[in-house]
PDB file of C-alpha atoms in Angstrom:
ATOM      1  CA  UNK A  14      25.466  22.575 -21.605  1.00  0.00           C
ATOM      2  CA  UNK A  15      21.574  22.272 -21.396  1.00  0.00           C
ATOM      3  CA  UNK A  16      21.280  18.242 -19.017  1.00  0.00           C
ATOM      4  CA  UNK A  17      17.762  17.243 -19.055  1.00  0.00           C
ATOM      5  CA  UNK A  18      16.548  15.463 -15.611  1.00  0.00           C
ATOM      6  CA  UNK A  19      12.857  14.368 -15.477  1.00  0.00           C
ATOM      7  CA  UNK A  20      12.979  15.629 -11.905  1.00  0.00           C
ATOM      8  CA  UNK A  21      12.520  18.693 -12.810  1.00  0.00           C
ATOM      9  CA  UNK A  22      10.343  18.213 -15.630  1.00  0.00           C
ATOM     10  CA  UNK A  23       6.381  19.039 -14.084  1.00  0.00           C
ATOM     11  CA  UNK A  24       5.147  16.574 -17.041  1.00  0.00           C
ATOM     12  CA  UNK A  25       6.817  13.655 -15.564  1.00  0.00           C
ATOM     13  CA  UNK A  26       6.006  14.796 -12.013  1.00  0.00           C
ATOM     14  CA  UNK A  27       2.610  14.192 -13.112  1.00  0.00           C
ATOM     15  CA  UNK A  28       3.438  11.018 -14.970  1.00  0.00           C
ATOM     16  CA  UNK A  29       4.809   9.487 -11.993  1.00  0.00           C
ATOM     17  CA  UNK A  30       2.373  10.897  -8.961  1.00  0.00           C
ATOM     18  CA  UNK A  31      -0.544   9.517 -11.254  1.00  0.00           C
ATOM     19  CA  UNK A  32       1.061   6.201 -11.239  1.00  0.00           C
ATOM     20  CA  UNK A  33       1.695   6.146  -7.638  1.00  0.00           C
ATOM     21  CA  UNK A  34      -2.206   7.628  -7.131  1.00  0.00           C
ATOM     22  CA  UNK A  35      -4.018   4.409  -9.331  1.00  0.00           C
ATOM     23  CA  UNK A  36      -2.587   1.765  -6.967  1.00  0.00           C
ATOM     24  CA  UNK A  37      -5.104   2.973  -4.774  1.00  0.00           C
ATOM     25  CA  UNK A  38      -8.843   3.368  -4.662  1.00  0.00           C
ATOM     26  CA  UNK A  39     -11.460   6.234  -4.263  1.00  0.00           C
ATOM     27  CA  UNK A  40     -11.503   7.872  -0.893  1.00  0.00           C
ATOM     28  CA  UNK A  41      -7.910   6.473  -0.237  1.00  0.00           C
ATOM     29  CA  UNK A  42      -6.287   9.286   1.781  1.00  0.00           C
ATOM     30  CA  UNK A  43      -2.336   9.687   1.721  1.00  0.00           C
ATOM     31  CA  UNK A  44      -0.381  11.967   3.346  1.00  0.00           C
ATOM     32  CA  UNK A  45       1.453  14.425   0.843  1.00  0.00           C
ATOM     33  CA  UNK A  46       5.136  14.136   2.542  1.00  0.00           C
ATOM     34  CA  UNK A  47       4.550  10.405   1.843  1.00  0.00           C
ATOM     35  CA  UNK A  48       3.710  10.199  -1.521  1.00  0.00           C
ATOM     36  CA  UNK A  49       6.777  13.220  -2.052  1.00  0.00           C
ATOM     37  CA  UNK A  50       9.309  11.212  -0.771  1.00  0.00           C
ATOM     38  CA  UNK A  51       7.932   7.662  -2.783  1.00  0.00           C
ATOM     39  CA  UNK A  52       8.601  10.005  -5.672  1.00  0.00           C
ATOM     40  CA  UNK A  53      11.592  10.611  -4.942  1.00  0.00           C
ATOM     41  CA  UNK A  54      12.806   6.808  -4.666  1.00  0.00           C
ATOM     42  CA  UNK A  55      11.400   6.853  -7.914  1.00  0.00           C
ATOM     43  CA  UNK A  56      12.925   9.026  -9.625  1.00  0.00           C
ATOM     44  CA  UNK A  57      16.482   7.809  -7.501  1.00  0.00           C
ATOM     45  CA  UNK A  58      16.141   4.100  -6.911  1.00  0.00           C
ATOM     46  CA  UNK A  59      19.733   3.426  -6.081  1.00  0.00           C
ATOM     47  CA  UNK A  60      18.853   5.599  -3.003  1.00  0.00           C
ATOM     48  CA  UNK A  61      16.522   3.115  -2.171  1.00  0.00           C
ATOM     49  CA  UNK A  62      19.707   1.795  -0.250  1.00  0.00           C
ATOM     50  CA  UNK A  63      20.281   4.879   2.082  1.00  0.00           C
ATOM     51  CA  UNK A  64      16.677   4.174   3.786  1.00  0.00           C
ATOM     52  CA  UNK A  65      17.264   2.897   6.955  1.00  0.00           C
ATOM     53  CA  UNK A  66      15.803  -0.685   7.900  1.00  0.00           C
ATOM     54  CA  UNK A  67      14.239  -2.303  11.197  1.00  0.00           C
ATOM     55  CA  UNK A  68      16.071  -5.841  12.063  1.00  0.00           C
ATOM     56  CA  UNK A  69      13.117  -7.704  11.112  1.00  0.00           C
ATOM     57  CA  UNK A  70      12.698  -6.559   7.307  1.00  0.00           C
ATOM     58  CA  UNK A  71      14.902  -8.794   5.864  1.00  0.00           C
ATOM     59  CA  UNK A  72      12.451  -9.334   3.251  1.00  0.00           C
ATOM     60  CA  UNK A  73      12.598  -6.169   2.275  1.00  0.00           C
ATOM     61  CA  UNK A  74      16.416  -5.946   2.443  1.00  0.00           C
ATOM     62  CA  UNK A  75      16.497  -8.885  -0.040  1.00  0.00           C
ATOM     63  CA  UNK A  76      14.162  -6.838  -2.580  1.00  0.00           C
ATOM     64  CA  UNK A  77      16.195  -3.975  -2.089  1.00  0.00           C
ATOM     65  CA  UNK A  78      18.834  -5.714  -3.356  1.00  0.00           C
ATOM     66  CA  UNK A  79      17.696  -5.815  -6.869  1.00  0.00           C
ATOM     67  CA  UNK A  80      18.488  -2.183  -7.404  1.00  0.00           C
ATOM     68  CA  UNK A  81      21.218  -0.980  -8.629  1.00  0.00           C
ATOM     69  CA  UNK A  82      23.402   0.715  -5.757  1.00  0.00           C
ATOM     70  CA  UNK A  83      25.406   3.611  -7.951  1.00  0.00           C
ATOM     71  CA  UNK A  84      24.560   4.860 -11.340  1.00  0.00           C
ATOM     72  CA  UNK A  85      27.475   5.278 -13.636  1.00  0.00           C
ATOM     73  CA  UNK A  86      25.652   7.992 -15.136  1.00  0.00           C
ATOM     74  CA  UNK A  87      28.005  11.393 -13.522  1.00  0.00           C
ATOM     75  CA  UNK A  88      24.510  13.676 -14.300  1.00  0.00           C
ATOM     76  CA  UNK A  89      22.657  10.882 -12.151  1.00  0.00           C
ATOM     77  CA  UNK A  90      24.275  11.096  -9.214  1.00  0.00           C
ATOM     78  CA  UNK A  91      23.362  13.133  -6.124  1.00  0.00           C
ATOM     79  CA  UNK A  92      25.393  13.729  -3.237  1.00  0.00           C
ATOM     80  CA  UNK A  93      22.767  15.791  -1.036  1.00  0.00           C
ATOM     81  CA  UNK A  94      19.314  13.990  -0.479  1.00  0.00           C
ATOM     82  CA  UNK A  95      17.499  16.463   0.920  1.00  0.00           C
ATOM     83  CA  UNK A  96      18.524  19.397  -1.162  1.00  0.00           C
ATOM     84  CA  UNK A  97      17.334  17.712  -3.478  1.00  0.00           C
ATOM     85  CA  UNK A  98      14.466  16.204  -2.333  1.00  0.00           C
ATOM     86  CA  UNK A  99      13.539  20.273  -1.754  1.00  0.00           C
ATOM     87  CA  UNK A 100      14.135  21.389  -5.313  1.00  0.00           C
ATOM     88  CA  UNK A 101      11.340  18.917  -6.383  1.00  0.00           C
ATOM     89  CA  UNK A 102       9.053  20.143  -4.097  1.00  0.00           C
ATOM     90  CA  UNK A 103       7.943  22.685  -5.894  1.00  0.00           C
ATOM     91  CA  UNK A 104       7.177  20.455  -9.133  1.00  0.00           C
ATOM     92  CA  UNK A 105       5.767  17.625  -6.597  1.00  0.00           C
ATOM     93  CA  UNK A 106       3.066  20.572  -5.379  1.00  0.00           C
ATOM     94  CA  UNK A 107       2.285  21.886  -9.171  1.00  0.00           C
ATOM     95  CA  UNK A 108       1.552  18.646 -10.301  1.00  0.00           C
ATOM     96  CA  UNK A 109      -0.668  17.830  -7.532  1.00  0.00           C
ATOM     97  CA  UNK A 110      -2.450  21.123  -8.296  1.00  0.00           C
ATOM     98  CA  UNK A 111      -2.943  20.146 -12.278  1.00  0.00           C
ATOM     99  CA  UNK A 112      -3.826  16.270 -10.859  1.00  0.00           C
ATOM    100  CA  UNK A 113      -7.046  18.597  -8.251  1.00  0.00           C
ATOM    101  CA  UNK A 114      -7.843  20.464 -11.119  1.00  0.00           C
ATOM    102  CA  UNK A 115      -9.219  17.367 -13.606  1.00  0.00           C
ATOM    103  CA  UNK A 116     -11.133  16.403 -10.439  1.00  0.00           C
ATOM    104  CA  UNK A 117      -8.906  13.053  -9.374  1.00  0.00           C
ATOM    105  CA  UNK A 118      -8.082  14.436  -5.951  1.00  0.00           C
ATOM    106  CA  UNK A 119      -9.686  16.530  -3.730  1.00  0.00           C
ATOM    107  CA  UNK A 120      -8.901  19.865  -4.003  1.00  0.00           C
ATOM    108  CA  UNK A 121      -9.266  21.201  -0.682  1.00  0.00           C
ATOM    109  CA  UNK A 122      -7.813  18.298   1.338  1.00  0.00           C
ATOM    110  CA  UNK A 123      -4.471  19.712  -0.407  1.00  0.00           C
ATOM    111  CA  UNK A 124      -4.265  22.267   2.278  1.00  0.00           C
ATOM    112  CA  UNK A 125      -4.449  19.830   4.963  1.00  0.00           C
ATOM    113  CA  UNK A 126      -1.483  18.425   3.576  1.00  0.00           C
ATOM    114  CA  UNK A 127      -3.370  15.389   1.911  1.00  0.00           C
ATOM    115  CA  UNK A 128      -4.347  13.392  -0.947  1.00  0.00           C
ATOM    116  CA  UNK A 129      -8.030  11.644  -1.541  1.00  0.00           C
ATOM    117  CA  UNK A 130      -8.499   9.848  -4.733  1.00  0.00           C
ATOM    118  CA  UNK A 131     -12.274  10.813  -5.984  1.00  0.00           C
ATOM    119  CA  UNK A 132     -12.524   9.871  -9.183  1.00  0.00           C
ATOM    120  CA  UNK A 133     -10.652   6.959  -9.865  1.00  0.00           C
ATOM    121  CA  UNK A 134     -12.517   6.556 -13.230  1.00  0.00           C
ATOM    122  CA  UNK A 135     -10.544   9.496 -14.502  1.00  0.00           C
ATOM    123  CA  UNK A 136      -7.333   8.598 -13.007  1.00  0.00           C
ATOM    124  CA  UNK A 137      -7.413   5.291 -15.203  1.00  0.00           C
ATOM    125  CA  UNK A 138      -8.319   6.595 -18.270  1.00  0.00           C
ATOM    126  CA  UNK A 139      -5.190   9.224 -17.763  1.00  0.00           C
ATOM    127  CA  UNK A 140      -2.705   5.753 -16.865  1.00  0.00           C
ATOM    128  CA  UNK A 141      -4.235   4.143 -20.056  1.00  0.00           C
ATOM    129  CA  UNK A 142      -2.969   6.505 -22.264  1.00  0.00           C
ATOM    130  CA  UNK A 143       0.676   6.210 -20.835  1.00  0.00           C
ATOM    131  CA  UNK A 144       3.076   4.505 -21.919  1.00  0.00           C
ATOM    132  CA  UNK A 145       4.425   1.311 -20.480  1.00  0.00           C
ATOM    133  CA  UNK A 146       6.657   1.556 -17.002  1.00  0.00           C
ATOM    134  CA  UNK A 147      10.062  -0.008 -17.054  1.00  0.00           C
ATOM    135  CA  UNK A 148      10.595  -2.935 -14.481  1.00  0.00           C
ATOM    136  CA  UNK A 149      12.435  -1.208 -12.182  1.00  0.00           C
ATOM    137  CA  UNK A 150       9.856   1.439 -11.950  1.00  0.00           C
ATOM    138  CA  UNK A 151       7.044  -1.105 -11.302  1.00  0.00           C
ATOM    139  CA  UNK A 152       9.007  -2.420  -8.624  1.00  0.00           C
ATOM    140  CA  UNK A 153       9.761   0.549  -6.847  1.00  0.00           C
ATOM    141  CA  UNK A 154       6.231   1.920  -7.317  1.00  0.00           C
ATOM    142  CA  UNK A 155       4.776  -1.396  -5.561  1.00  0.00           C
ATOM    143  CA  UNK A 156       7.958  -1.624  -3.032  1.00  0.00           C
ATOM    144  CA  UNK A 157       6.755   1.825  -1.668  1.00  0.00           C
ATOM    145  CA  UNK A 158       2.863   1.741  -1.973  1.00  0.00           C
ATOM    146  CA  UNK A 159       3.151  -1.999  -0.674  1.00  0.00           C
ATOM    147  CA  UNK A 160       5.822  -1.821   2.314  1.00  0.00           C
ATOM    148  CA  UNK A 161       6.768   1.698   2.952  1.00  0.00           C
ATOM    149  CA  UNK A 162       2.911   2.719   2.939  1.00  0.00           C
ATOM    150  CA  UNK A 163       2.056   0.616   6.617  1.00  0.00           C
ATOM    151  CA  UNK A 164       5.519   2.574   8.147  1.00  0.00           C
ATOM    152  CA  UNK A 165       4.081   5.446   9.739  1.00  0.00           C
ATOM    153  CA  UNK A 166       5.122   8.504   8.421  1.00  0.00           C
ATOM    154  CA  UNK A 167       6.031   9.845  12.208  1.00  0.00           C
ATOM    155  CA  UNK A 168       7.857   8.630  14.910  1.00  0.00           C
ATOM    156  CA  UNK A 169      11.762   7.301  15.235  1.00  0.00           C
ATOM    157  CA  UNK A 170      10.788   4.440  13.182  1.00  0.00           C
ATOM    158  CA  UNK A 171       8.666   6.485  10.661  1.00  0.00           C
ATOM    159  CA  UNK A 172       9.482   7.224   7.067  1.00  0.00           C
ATOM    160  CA  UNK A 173      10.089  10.370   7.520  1.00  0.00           C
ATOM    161  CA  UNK A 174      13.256   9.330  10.162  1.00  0.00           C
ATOM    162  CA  UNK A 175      14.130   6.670   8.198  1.00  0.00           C
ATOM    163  CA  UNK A 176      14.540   8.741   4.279  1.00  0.00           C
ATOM    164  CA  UNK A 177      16.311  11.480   6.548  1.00  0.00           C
ATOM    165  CA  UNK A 178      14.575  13.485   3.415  1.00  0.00           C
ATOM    166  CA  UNK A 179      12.359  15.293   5.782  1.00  0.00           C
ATOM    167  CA  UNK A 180      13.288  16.943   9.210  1.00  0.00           C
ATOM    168  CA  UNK A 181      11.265  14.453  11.840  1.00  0.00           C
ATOM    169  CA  UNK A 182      12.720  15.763  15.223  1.00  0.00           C
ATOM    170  CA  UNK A 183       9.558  17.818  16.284  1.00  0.00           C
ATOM    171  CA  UNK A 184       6.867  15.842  14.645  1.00  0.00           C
ATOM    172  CA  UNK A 185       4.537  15.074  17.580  1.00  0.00           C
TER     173      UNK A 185
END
């Protein structure tokens, strides 16, 4: 049996990391394990729920709420984060290659393991042509770029600690 799942599908990699890229402006730099793991809350918002909170975010445990906790949908489901999370890494990269290449990021800051927006002009005229997002996706899309983009990515409090998507133990 042939299961389609848009994770792996570098079309709506694109789709999504373009999305994610026009709530920001020109010269915006993001780090490329940040905008990876926004993805993947994306394309799994129920895991929104597994992403460990400070105390004092009850705001954000209130949004959080919204989302649905477990998809009744058996080929939805996940049981291992990160292995997953590292199966859509190489989609995540490709997409961000094909993104450089029409001249809406910056090429070589790819190696440095980040993302500048330089022609935002470009980038819109690419979201124009989509079609509409769903609610949920909206709200995951501005829950991350809003909240979860002033968490550092480093650090015991950082996103990459918090997801447990990435190993964080030896970041400096």
């Amino acid at each position: 049996m042939i299961v389609y799942n848009q994770a792996f599908d570098l079309y709506h990699t694109i789709f999504r990391l373009l999305h994610f890229l026009n709530k920001f402006e020109n010269q915006t730099i993001l780090e490329i394990e940040r905008v990876r793991i926004w993805d993947f809350y994306l394309l799994f918002p129920s895991k929104i729920h597994d992403i460990r909170l400070k105390q004092d975010e009850s705001d954000i445990r209130k949004i959080r709420k919204e989302f649905i906790k477990d998809s009744n949908n058996p080929y939805e489901r996940i049981t291992e984060n990160r292995k997953i999370f590292e199966k859509i890494k190489p989609y995540q990269q490709a997409a961000l290659n094909c993104i450089a290449s029409y001249g809406i990021i910056d090429k070589s800051l790819l190696n440095q393991q980040r993302i500048s927006i330089i022609n935002k002009d470009i980038l819109i005229e690419f979201v124009k042509n989509f079609e509409e997002l769903s609610p949920k996706e909206r709200n995951v899309i501005a829950l991350m770029t809003s909240h979860f983009n002033q968490v550092s990515l480093f650090g015991t409090d950082g996103l990459k600690n918090r997801t447990n998507l990435i190993e964080s133990k030896y970041d400096a």
